[in-house]
Amino acid sequence: MKLRALPVIITALVSVAVLFGGFFAYRQLTLYKPLMNMVTAYPGVNSAQISINQKEVDLKLDLKSNADLGSIMEQFNKQSMPIVGARKVKLEVEDHSD
């Protein structure tokens, strides 16, 4: 039985695209988007950047001057537990208060 190169290459490319595309879609739809929607909905948050890896979640917040960081983090910890799981949350805050 002789293998033809073109069908093998096309099959490999389609398989790689489906696997990696599915992985990135999963990360976007189940991790990043829900966390971004959650964080930007808090009162006092101008913008947020989230970076997720296997061991930690890096959360960079740009806060308004009247933001209450304690209540924001309390809400975040309660609401994000199913998404974040056992990862550590690393917080970086840019505050524009006087």
PDB file of N, CA and C in Angstrom:
ATOM      1  N   MET A   1       0.843  -1.168   0.000  1.00  0.00           N
ATOM      2  CA  MET A   1       0.000   0.000   0.000  1.00  0.00           C
ATOM      3  C   MET A   1       0.895   1.240   0.000  1.00  0.00           C
ATOM      4  N   LYS A   2       0.616   2.098  -0.934  1.00  0.00           N
ATOM      5  CA  LYS A   2       1.435   3.296  -1.084  1.00  0.00           C
ATOM      6  C   LYS A   2       0.668   4.492  -0.532  1.00  0.00           C
ATOM      7  N   LEU A   3       1.307   5.238   0.378  1.00  0.00           N
ATOM      8  CA  LEU A   3       0.696   6.444   0.943  1.00  0.00           C
ATOM      9  C   LEU A   3       0.984   7.624   0.029  1.00  0.00           C
ATOM     10  N   ARG A   4      -0.061   8.391  -0.229  1.00  0.00           N
ATOM     11  CA  ARG A   4       0.125   9.586  -1.035  1.00  0.00           C
ATOM     12  C   ARG A   4       0.405  10.752  -0.093  1.00  0.00           C
ATOM     13  N   ALA A   5       1.329  11.597  -0.479  1.00  0.00           N
ATOM     14  CA  ALA A   5       1.804  12.676   0.394  1.00  0.00           C
ATOM     15  C   ALA A   5       0.757  13.758   0.623  1.00  0.00           C
ATOM     16  N   LEU A   6       0.051  14.150  -0.408  1.00  0.00           N
ATOM     17  CA  LEU A   6      -0.902  15.257  -0.288  1.00  0.00           C
ATOM     18  C   LEU A   6      -2.037  14.959   0.699  1.00  0.00           C
ATOM     19  N   PRO A   7      -2.708  13.810   0.636  1.00  0.00           N
ATOM     20  CA  PRO A   7      -3.752  13.545   1.634  1.00  0.00           C
ATOM     21  C   PRO A   7      -3.219  13.451   3.070  1.00  0.00           C
ATOM     22  N   VAL A   8      -2.018  12.917   3.236  1.00  0.00           N
ATOM     23  CA  VAL A   8      -1.421  12.821   4.575  1.00  0.00           C
ATOM     24  C   VAL A   8      -1.127  14.211   5.123  1.00  0.00           C
ATOM     25  N   ILE A   9      -0.567  15.085   4.301  1.00  0.00           N
ATOM     26  CA  ILE A   9      -0.251  16.457   4.731  1.00  0.00           C
ATOM     27  C   ILE A   9      -1.523  17.233   5.043  1.00  0.00           C
ATOM     28  N   ILE A  10      -2.533  17.113   4.196  1.00  0.00           N
ATOM     29  CA  ILE A  10      -3.795  17.815   4.431  1.00  0.00           C
ATOM     30  C   ILE A  10      -4.451  17.323   5.716  1.00  0.00           C
ATOM     31  N   THR A  11      -4.455  16.017   5.941  1.00  0.00           N
ATOM     32  CA  THR A  11      -5.029  15.453   7.163  1.00  0.00           C
ATOM     33  C   THR A  11      -4.287  15.944   8.401  1.00  0.00           C
ATOM     34  N   ALA A  12      -2.967  15.991   8.340  1.00  0.00           N
ATOM     35  CA  ALA A  12      -2.176  16.473   9.474  1.00  0.00           C
ATOM     36  C   ALA A  12      -2.458  17.947   9.746  1.00  0.00           C
ATOM     37  N   LEU A  13      -2.535  18.764   8.703  1.00  0.00           N
ATOM     38  CA  LEU A  13      -2.814  20.193   8.890  1.00  0.00           C
ATOM     39  C   LEU A  13      -4.208  20.431   9.465  1.00  0.00           C
ATOM     40  N   VAL A  14      -5.189  19.700   8.982  1.00  0.00           N
ATOM     41  CA  VAL A  14      -6.553  19.846   9.505  1.00  0.00           C
ATOM     42  C   VAL A  14      -6.604  19.403  10.969  1.00  0.00           C
ATOM     43  N   SER A  15      -5.928  18.323  11.292  1.00  0.00           N
ATOM     44  CA  SER A  15      -5.906  17.840  12.680  1.00  0.00           C
ATOM     45  C   SER A  15      -5.263  18.852  13.616  1.00  0.00           C
ATOM     46  N   VAL A  16      -4.143  19.419  13.208  1.00  0.00           N
ATOM     47  CA  VAL A  16      -3.453  20.424  14.019  1.00  0.00           C
ATOM     48  C   VAL A  16      -4.330  21.661  14.195  1.00  0.00           C
ATOM     49  N   ALA A  17      -4.980  22.094  13.116  1.00  0.00           N
ATOM     50  CA  ALA A  17      -5.848  23.277  13.194  1.00  0.00           C
ATOM     51  C   ALA A  17      -7.026  23.043  14.131  1.00  0.00           C
ATOM     52  N   VAL A  18      -7.620  21.871  14.066  1.00  0.00           N
ATOM     53  CA  VAL A  18      -8.762  21.565  14.941  1.00  0.00           C
ATOM     54  C   VAL A  18      -8.315  21.485  16.398  1.00  0.00           C
ATOM     55  N   LEU A  19      -7.201  20.824  16.666  1.00  0.00           N
ATOM     56  CA  LEU A  19      -6.741  20.678  18.044  1.00  0.00           C
ATOM     57  C   LEU A  19      -6.348  22.019  18.660  1.00  0.00           C
ATOM     58  N   PHE A  20      -5.498  22.774  17.974  1.00  0.00           N
ATOM     59  CA  PHE A  20      -5.059  24.045  18.532  1.00  0.00           C
ATOM     60  C   PHE A  20      -6.162  25.089  18.506  1.00  0.00           C
ATOM     61  N   GLY A  21      -6.979  25.082  17.478  1.00  0.00           N
ATOM     62  CA  GLY A  21      -8.113  26.002  17.428  1.00  0.00           C
ATOM     63  C   GLY A  21      -9.090  25.732  18.547  1.00  0.00           C
ATOM     64  N   GLY A  22      -9.351  24.478  18.815  1.00  0.00           N
ATOM     65  CA  GLY A  22     -10.229  24.105  19.923  1.00  0.00           C
ATOM     66  C   GLY A  22      -9.649  24.504  21.267  1.00  0.00           C
ATOM     67  N   PHE A  23      -8.347  24.327  21.418  1.00  0.00           N
ATOM     68  CA  PHE A  23      -7.684  24.709  22.665  1.00  0.00           C
ATOM     69  C   PHE A  23      -7.790  26.219  22.904  1.00  0.00           C
ATOM     70  N   PHE A  24      -7.504  27.019  21.882  1.00  0.00           N
ATOM     71  CA  PHE A  24      -7.567  28.466  22.042  1.00  0.00           C
ATOM     72  C   PHE A  24      -8.999  28.947  22.209  1.00  0.00           C
ATOM     73  N   ALA A  25      -9.944  28.325  21.514  1.00  0.00           N
ATOM     74  CA  ALA A  25     -11.353  28.689  21.693  1.00  0.00           C
ATOM     75  C   ALA A  25     -11.811  28.357  23.113  1.00  0.00           C
ATOM     76  N   TYR A  26     -11.406  27.204  23.629  1.00  0.00           N
ATOM     77  CA  TYR A  26     -11.744  26.826  24.997  1.00  0.00           C
ATOM     78  C   TYR A  26     -11.206  27.836  25.997  1.00  0.00           C
ATOM     79  N   ARG A  27      -9.929  28.210  25.849  1.00  0.00           N
ATOM     80  CA  ARG A  27      -9.333  29.179  26.768  1.00  0.00           C
ATOM     81  C   ARG A  27     -10.044  30.524  26.696  1.00  0.00           C
ATOM     82  N   GLN A  28     -10.367  30.957  25.496  1.00  0.00           N
ATOM     83  CA  GLN A  28     -11.000  32.255  25.318  1.00  0.00           C
ATOM     84  C   GLN A  28     -12.411  32.262  25.891  1.00  0.00           C
ATOM     85  N   LEU A  29     -13.189  31.224  25.604  1.00  0.00           N
ATOM     86  CA  LEU A  29     -14.595  31.215  25.982  1.00  0.00           C
ATOM     87  C   LEU A  29     -14.847  30.797  27.422  1.00  0.00           C
ATOM     88  N   THR A  30     -13.965  30.001  28.007  1.00  0.00           N
ATOM     89  CA  THR A  30     -14.218  29.519  29.366  1.00  0.00           C
ATOM     90  C   THR A  30     -13.348  30.170  30.425  1.00  0.00           C
ATOM     91  N   LEU A  31     -12.257  30.821  30.033  1.00  0.00           N
ATOM     92  CA  LEU A  31     -11.379  31.444  31.016  1.00  0.00           C
ATOM     93  C   LEU A  31     -11.328  32.960  30.869  1.00  0.00           C
ATOM     94  N   TYR A  32     -10.791  33.444  29.758  1.00  0.00           N
ATOM     95  CA  TYR A  32     -10.538  34.874  29.607  1.00  0.00           C
ATOM     96  C   TYR A  32     -11.815  35.711  29.573  1.00  0.00           C
ATOM     97  N   LYS A  33     -12.738  35.351  28.710  1.00  0.00           N
ATOM     98  CA  LYS A  33     -13.931  36.177  28.522  1.00  0.00           C
ATOM     99  C   LYS A  33     -14.783  36.278  29.791  1.00  0.00           C
ATOM    100  N   PRO A  34     -15.072  35.177  30.494  1.00  0.00           N
ATOM    101  CA  PRO A  34     -15.845  35.322  31.734  1.00  0.00           C
ATOM    102  C   PRO A  34     -15.135  36.153  32.802  1.00  0.00           C
ATOM    103  N   LEU A  35     -13.817  35.987  32.923  1.00  0.00           N
ATOM    104  CA  LEU A  35     -13.075  36.780  33.914  1.00  0.00           C
ATOM    105  C   LEU A  35     -13.061  38.254  33.535  1.00  0.00           C
ATOM    106  N   MET A  36     -12.859  38.555  32.265  1.00  0.00           N
ATOM    107  CA  MET A  36     -12.858  39.958  31.833  1.00  0.00           C
ATOM    108  C   MET A  36     -14.219  40.602  32.044  1.00  0.00           C
ATOM    109  N   ASN A  37     -15.292  39.896  31.696  1.00  0.00           N
ATOM    110  CA  ASN A  37     -16.633  40.438  31.915  1.00  0.00           C
ATOM    111  C   ASN A  37     -16.899  40.670  33.396  1.00  0.00           C
ATOM    112  N   MET A  38     -16.433  39.748  34.224  1.00  0.00           N
ATOM    113  CA  MET A  38     -16.636  39.849  35.659  1.00  0.00           C
ATOM    114  C   MET A  38     -15.882  41.051  36.232  1.00  0.00           C
ATOM    115  N   VAL A  39     -14.627  41.187  35.867  1.00  0.00           N
ATOM    116  CA  VAL A  39     -13.787  42.239  36.441  1.00  0.00           C
ATOM    117  C   VAL A  39     -14.196  43.618  35.947  1.00  0.00           C
ATOM    118  N   THR A  40     -14.483  43.757  34.677  1.00  0.00           N
ATOM    119  CA  THR A  40     -14.847  45.071  34.157  1.00  0.00           C
ATOM    120  C   THR A  40     -16.232  45.517  34.605  1.00  0.00           C
ATOM    121  N   ALA A  41     -17.041  44.615  35.120  1.00  0.00           N
ATOM    122  CA  ALA A  41     -18.372  44.978  35.618  1.00  0.00           C
ATOM    123  C   ALA A  41     -18.316  45.582  37.016  1.00  0.00           C
ATOM    124  N   TYR A  42     -17.216  45.411  37.724  1.00  0.00           N
ATOM    125  CA  TYR A  42     -17.108  45.960  39.079  1.00  0.00           C
ATOM    126  C   TYR A  42     -17.073  47.479  39.022  1.00  0.00           C
ATOM    127  N   PRO A  43     -17.745  48.134  39.961  1.00  0.00           N
ATOM    128  CA  PRO A  43     -17.688  49.604  39.980  1.00  0.00           C
ATOM    129  C   PRO A  43     -16.288  50.083  40.364  1.00  0.00           C
ATOM    130  N   GLY A  44     -15.792  51.050  39.631  1.00  0.00           N
ATOM    131  CA  GLY A  44     -14.482  51.617  39.921  1.00  0.00           C
ATOM    132  C   GLY A  44     -13.355  51.062  39.072  1.00  0.00           C
ATOM    133  N   VAL A  45     -13.639  50.106  38.202  1.00  0.00           N
ATOM    134  CA  VAL A  45     -12.600  49.519  37.348  1.00  0.00           C
ATOM    135  C   VAL A  45     -12.678  50.156  35.963  1.00  0.00           C
ATOM    136  N   ASN A  46     -11.599  50.827  35.565  1.00  0.00           N
ATOM    137  CA  ASN A  46     -11.526  51.410  34.222  1.00  0.00           C
ATOM    138  C   ASN A  46     -11.246  50.340  33.186  1.00  0.00           C
ATOM    139  N   SER A  47     -10.191  49.578  33.412  1.00  0.00           N
ATOM    140  CA  SER A  47      -9.819  48.520  32.481  1.00  0.00           C
ATOM    141  C   SER A  47      -9.074  47.426  33.234  1.00  0.00           C
ATOM    142  N   ALA A  48      -8.956  46.282  32.587  1.00  0.00           N
ATOM    143  CA  ALA A  48      -8.277  45.146  33.203  1.00  0.00           C
ATOM    144  C   ALA A  48      -7.550  44.353  32.136  1.00  0.00           C
ATOM    145  N   GLN A  49      -6.443  43.738  32.539  1.00  0.00           N
ATOM    146  CA  GLN A  49      -5.702  42.811  31.693  1.00  0.00           C
ATOM    147  C   GLN A  49      -5.512  41.535  32.489  1.00  0.00           C
ATOM    148  N   ILE A  50      -5.778  40.418  31.860  1.00  0.00           N
ATOM    149  CA  ILE A  50      -5.676  39.136  32.542  1.00  0.00           C
ATOM    150  C   ILE A  50      -4.740  38.231  31.754  1.00  0.00           C
ATOM    151  N   SER A  51      -3.839  37.586  32.478  1.00  0.00           N
ATOM    152  CA  SER A  51      -2.942  36.599  31.893  1.00  0.00           C
ATOM    153  C   SER A  51      -3.054  35.333  32.743  1.00  0.00           C
ATOM    154  N   ILE A  52      -3.352  34.223  32.105  1.00  0.00           N
ATOM    155  CA  ILE A  52      -3.579  32.972  32.835  1.00  0.00           C
ATOM    156  C   ILE A  52      -2.558  31.944  32.372  1.00  0.00           C
ATOM    157  N   ASN A  53      -1.889  31.329  33.350  1.00  0.00           N
ATOM    158  CA  ASN A  53      -1.050  30.176  33.042  1.00  0.00           C
ATOM    159  C   ASN A  53      -1.424  29.052  33.995  1.00  0.00           C
ATOM    160  N   GLN A  54      -0.655  27.980  34.022  1.00  0.00           N
ATOM    161  CA  GLN A  54      -1.030  26.804  34.802  1.00  0.00           C
ATOM    162  C   GLN A  54      -1.031  27.045  36.302  1.00  0.00           C
ATOM    163  N   LYS A  55      -0.162  27.938  36.793  1.00  0.00           N
ATOM    164  CA  LYS A  55      -0.017  28.100  38.228  1.00  0.00           C
ATOM    165  C   LYS A  55      -0.598  29.384  38.790  1.00  0.00           C
ATOM    166  N   GLU A  56      -0.787  30.418  37.947  1.00  0.00           N
ATOM    167  CA  GLU A  56      -1.266  31.683  38.484  1.00  0.00           C
ATOM    168  C   GLU A  56      -2.062  32.481  37.461  1.00  0.00           C
ATOM    169  N   VAL A  57      -2.816  33.416  38.010  1.00  0.00           N
ATOM    170  CA  VAL A  57      -3.584  34.361  37.212  1.00  0.00           C
ATOM    171  C   VAL A  57      -3.031  35.748  37.516  1.00  0.00           C
ATOM    172  N   ASP A  58      -2.511  36.412  36.487  1.00  0.00           N
ATOM    173  CA  ASP A  58      -2.016  37.781  36.640  1.00  0.00           C
ATOM    174  C   ASP A  58      -3.147  38.730  36.293  1.00  0.00           C
ATOM    175  N   LEU A  59      -3.511  39.566  37.247  1.00  0.00           N
ATOM    176  CA  LEU A  59      -4.616  40.499  37.075  1.00  0.00           C
ATOM    177  C   LEU A  59      -4.083  41.912  37.226  1.00  0.00           C
ATOM    178  N   LYS A  60      -4.145  42.691  36.147  1.00  0.00           N
ATOM    179  CA  LYS A  60      -3.696  44.081  36.161  1.00  0.00           C
ATOM    180  C   LYS A  60      -4.927  44.966  36.047  1.00  0.00           C
ATOM    181  N   LEU A  61      -5.173  45.751  37.078  1.00  0.00           N
ATOM    182  CA  LEU A  61      -6.359  46.598  37.128  1.00  0.00           C
ATOM    183  C   LEU A  61      -5.985  48.067  37.038  1.00  0.00           C
ATOM    184  N   ASP A  62      -6.752  48.810  36.273  1.00  0.00           N
ATOM    185  CA  ASP A  62      -6.663  50.264  36.223  1.00  0.00           C
ATOM    186  C   ASP A  62      -7.921  50.770  36.928  1.00  0.00           C
ATOM    187  N   LEU A  63      -7.746  51.349  38.104  1.00  0.00           N
ATOM    188  CA  LEU A  63      -8.881  51.735  38.935  1.00  0.00           C
ATOM    189  C   LEU A  63      -9.150  53.230  38.894  1.00  0.00           C
ATOM    190  N   LYS A  64     -10.413  53.567  39.090  1.00  0.00           N
ATOM    191  CA  LYS A  64     -10.803  54.963  39.252  1.00  0.00           C
ATOM    192  C   LYS A  64     -10.414  55.401  40.656  1.00  0.00           C
ATOM    193  N   SER A  65     -10.476  56.700  40.900  1.00  0.00           N
ATOM    194  CA  SER A  65     -10.046  57.209  42.202  1.00  0.00           C
ATOM    195  C   SER A  65     -10.989  56.802  43.330  1.00  0.00           C
ATOM    196  N   ASN A  66     -12.241  56.490  43.029  1.00  0.00           N
ATOM    197  CA  ASN A  66     -13.192  56.149  44.086  1.00  0.00           C
ATOM    198  C   ASN A  66     -13.377  54.641  44.241  1.00  0.00           C
ATOM    199  N   ALA A  67     -12.518  53.832  43.668  1.00  0.00           N
ATOM    200  CA  ALA A  67     -12.662  52.375  43.707  1.00  0.00           C
ATOM    201  C   ALA A  67     -12.299  51.820  45.074  1.00  0.00           C
ATOM    202  N   ASP A  68     -13.036  50.806  45.501  1.00  0.00           N
ATOM    203  CA  ASP A  68     -12.777  50.113  46.756  1.00  0.00           C
ATOM    204  C   ASP A  68     -12.122  48.772  46.434  1.00  0.00           C
ATOM    205  N   LEU A  69     -10.802  48.729  46.538  1.00  0.00           N
ATOM    206  CA  LEU A  69     -10.045  47.546  46.154  1.00  0.00           C
ATOM    207  C   LEU A  69     -10.415  46.332  46.998  1.00  0.00           C
ATOM    208  N   GLY A  70     -10.687  46.524  48.253  1.00  0.00           N
ATOM    209  CA  GLY A  70     -11.043  45.404  49.123  1.00  0.00           C
ATOM    210  C   GLY A  70     -12.305  44.703  48.676  1.00  0.00           C
ATOM    211  N   SER A  71     -13.346  45.470  48.361  1.00  0.00           N
ATOM    212  CA  SER A  71     -14.593  44.846  47.923  1.00  0.00           C
ATOM    213  C   SER A  71     -14.450  44.243  46.525  1.00  0.00           C
ATOM    214  N   ILE A  72     -13.638  44.860  45.676  1.00  0.00           N
ATOM    215  CA  ILE A  72     -13.415  44.298  44.337  1.00  0.00           C
ATOM    216  C   ILE A  72     -12.747  42.926  44.453  1.00  0.00           C
ATOM    217  N   MET A  73     -11.717  42.825  45.270  1.00  0.00           N
ATOM    218  CA  MET A  73     -11.015  41.549  45.417  1.00  0.00           C
ATOM    219  C   MET A  73     -11.882  40.508  46.127  1.00  0.00           C
ATOM    220  N   GLU A  74     -12.701  40.946  47.072  1.00  0.00           N
ATOM    221  CA  GLU A  74     -13.602  40.008  47.749  1.00  0.00           C
ATOM    222  C   GLU A  74     -14.603  39.420  46.753  1.00  0.00           C
ATOM    223  N   GLN A  75     -15.187  40.271  45.923  1.00  0.00           N
ATOM    224  CA  GLN A  75     -16.125  39.800  44.906  1.00  0.00           C
ATOM    225  C   GLN A  75     -15.413  38.909  43.893  1.00  0.00           C
ATOM    226  N   PHE A  76     -14.217  39.315  43.481  1.00  0.00           N
ATOM    227  CA  PHE A  76     -13.458  38.525  42.513  1.00  0.00           C
ATOM    228  C   PHE A  76     -13.154  37.139  43.049  1.00  0.00           C
ATOM    229  N   ASN A  77     -12.711  37.056  44.299  1.00  0.00           N
ATOM    230  CA  ASN A  77     -12.381  35.763  44.886  1.00  0.00           C
ATOM    231  C   ASN A  77     -13.599  34.858  44.981  1.00  0.00           C
ATOM    232  N   LYS A  78     -14.759  35.419  45.325  1.00  0.00           N
ATOM    233  CA  LYS A  78     -15.979  34.616  45.428  1.00  0.00           C
ATOM    234  C   LYS A  78     -16.460  34.145  44.061  1.00  0.00           C
ATOM    235  N   GLN A  79     -16.498  35.054  43.097  1.00  0.00           N
ATOM    236  CA  GLN A  79     -17.091  34.739  41.805  1.00  0.00           C
ATOM    237  C   GLN A  79     -16.156  33.960  40.880  1.00  0.00           C
ATOM    238  N   SER A  80     -14.866  34.118  41.046  1.00  0.00           N
ATOM    239  CA  SER A  80     -13.929  33.496  40.106  1.00  0.00           C
ATOM    240  C   SER A  80     -13.439  32.128  40.556  1.00  0.00           C
ATOM    241  N   MET A  81     -13.835  31.659  41.706  1.00  0.00           N
ATOM    242  CA  MET A  81     -13.338  30.378  42.221  1.00  0.00           C
ATOM    243  C   MET A  81     -13.568  29.216  41.245  1.00  0.00           C
ATOM    244  N   PRO A  82     -14.738  29.085  40.601  1.00  0.00           N
ATOM    245  CA  PRO A  82     -14.889  27.962  39.654  1.00  0.00           C
ATOM    246  C   PRO A  82     -13.972  28.076  38.436  1.00  0.00           C
ATOM    247  N   ILE A  83     -13.626  29.284  38.052  1.00  0.00           N
ATOM    248  CA  ILE A  83     -12.788  29.472  36.863  1.00  0.00           C
ATOM    249  C   ILE A  83     -11.313  29.383  37.223  1.00  0.00           C
ATOM    250  N   VAL A  84     -10.915  30.074  38.268  1.00  0.00           N
ATOM    251  CA  VAL A  84      -9.508  30.156  38.662  1.00  0.00           C
ATOM    252  C   VAL A  84      -9.043  28.863  39.313  1.00  0.00           C
ATOM    253  N   GLY A  85      -9.867  28.287  40.147  1.00  0.00           N
ATOM    254  CA  GLY A  85      -9.518  27.041  40.816  1.00  0.00           C
ATOM    255  C   GLY A  85      -8.403  27.234  41.824  1.00  0.00           C
ATOM    256  N   ALA A  86      -7.366  26.410  41.749  1.00  0.00           N
ATOM    257  CA  ALA A  86      -6.269  26.440  42.714  1.00  0.00           C
ATOM    258  C   ALA A  86      -5.140  27.369  42.296  1.00  0.00           C
ATOM    259  N   ARG A  87      -5.311  28.105  41.216  1.00  0.00           N
ATOM    260  CA  ARG A  87      -4.257  29.023  40.777  1.00  0.00           C
ATOM    261  C   ARG A  87      -4.152  30.196  41.749  1.00  0.00           C
ATOM    262  N   LYS A  88      -2.930  30.700  41.905  1.00  0.00           N
ATOM    263  CA  LYS A  88      -2.712  31.894  42.713  1.00  0.00           C
ATOM    264  C   LYS A  88      -3.074  33.123  41.898  1.00  0.00           C
ATOM    265  N   VAL A  89      -3.614  34.132  42.564  1.00  0.00           N
ATOM    266  CA  VAL A  89      -3.965  35.377  41.890  1.00  0.00           C
ATOM    267  C   VAL A  89      -2.905  36.415  42.224  1.00  0.00           C
ATOM    268  N   LYS A  90      -2.243  36.914  41.201  1.00  0.00           N
ATOM    269  CA  LYS A  90      -1.227  37.950  41.350  1.00  0.00           C
ATOM    270  C   LYS A  90      -1.860  39.257  40.883  1.00  0.00           C
ATOM    271  N   LEU A  91      -1.905  40.245  41.756  1.00  0.00           N
ATOM    272  CA  LEU A  91      -2.614  41.488  41.480  1.00  0.00           C
ATOM    273  C   LEU A  91      -1.631  42.641  41.294  1.00  0.00           C
ATOM    274  N   GLU A  92      -1.851  43.421  40.250  1.00  0.00           N
ATOM    275  CA  GLU A  92      -1.098  44.649  40.019  1.00  0.00           C
ATOM    276  C   GLU A  92      -2.125  45.749  39.778  1.00  0.00           C
ATOM    277  N   VAL A  93      -2.023  46.816  40.570  1.00  0.00           N
ATOM    278  CA  VAL A  93      -3.036  47.875  40.526  1.00  0.00           C
ATOM    279  C   VAL A  93      -2.404  49.195  40.088  1.00  0.00           C
ATOM    280  N   GLU A  94      -3.078  49.845  39.167  1.00  0.00           N
ATOM    281  CA  GLU A  94      -2.729  51.213  38.794  1.00  0.00           C
ATOM    282  C   GLU A  94      -3.855  52.088  39.316  1.00  0.00           C
ATOM    283  N   ASP A  95      -3.549  52.859  40.311  1.00  0.00           N
ATOM    284  CA  ASP A  95      -4.570  53.667  40.991  1.00  0.00           C
ATOM    285  C   ASP A  95      -4.348  55.134  40.680  1.00  0.00           C
ATOM    286  N   HIS A  96      -5.431  55.839  40.392  1.00  0.00           N
ATOM    287  CA  HIS A  96      -5.353  57.245  40.059  1.00  0.00           C
ATOM    288  C   HIS A  96      -5.896  58.126  41.182  1.00  0.00           C
ATOM    289  N   SER A  97      -5.799  57.648  42.400  1.00  0.00           N
ATOM    290  CA  SER A  97      -6.319  58.437  43.520  1.00  0.00           C
ATOM    291  C   SER A  97      -5.307  59.512  43.938  1.00  0.00           C
ATOM    292  N   ASP A  98      -5.799  60.509  44.614  1.00  0.00           N
ATOM    293  CA  ASP A  98      -4.945  61.602  45.091  1.00  0.00           C
ATOM    294  C   ASP A  98      -4.378  61.304  46.456  1.00  0.00           C
TER     295      ASP A  98
END
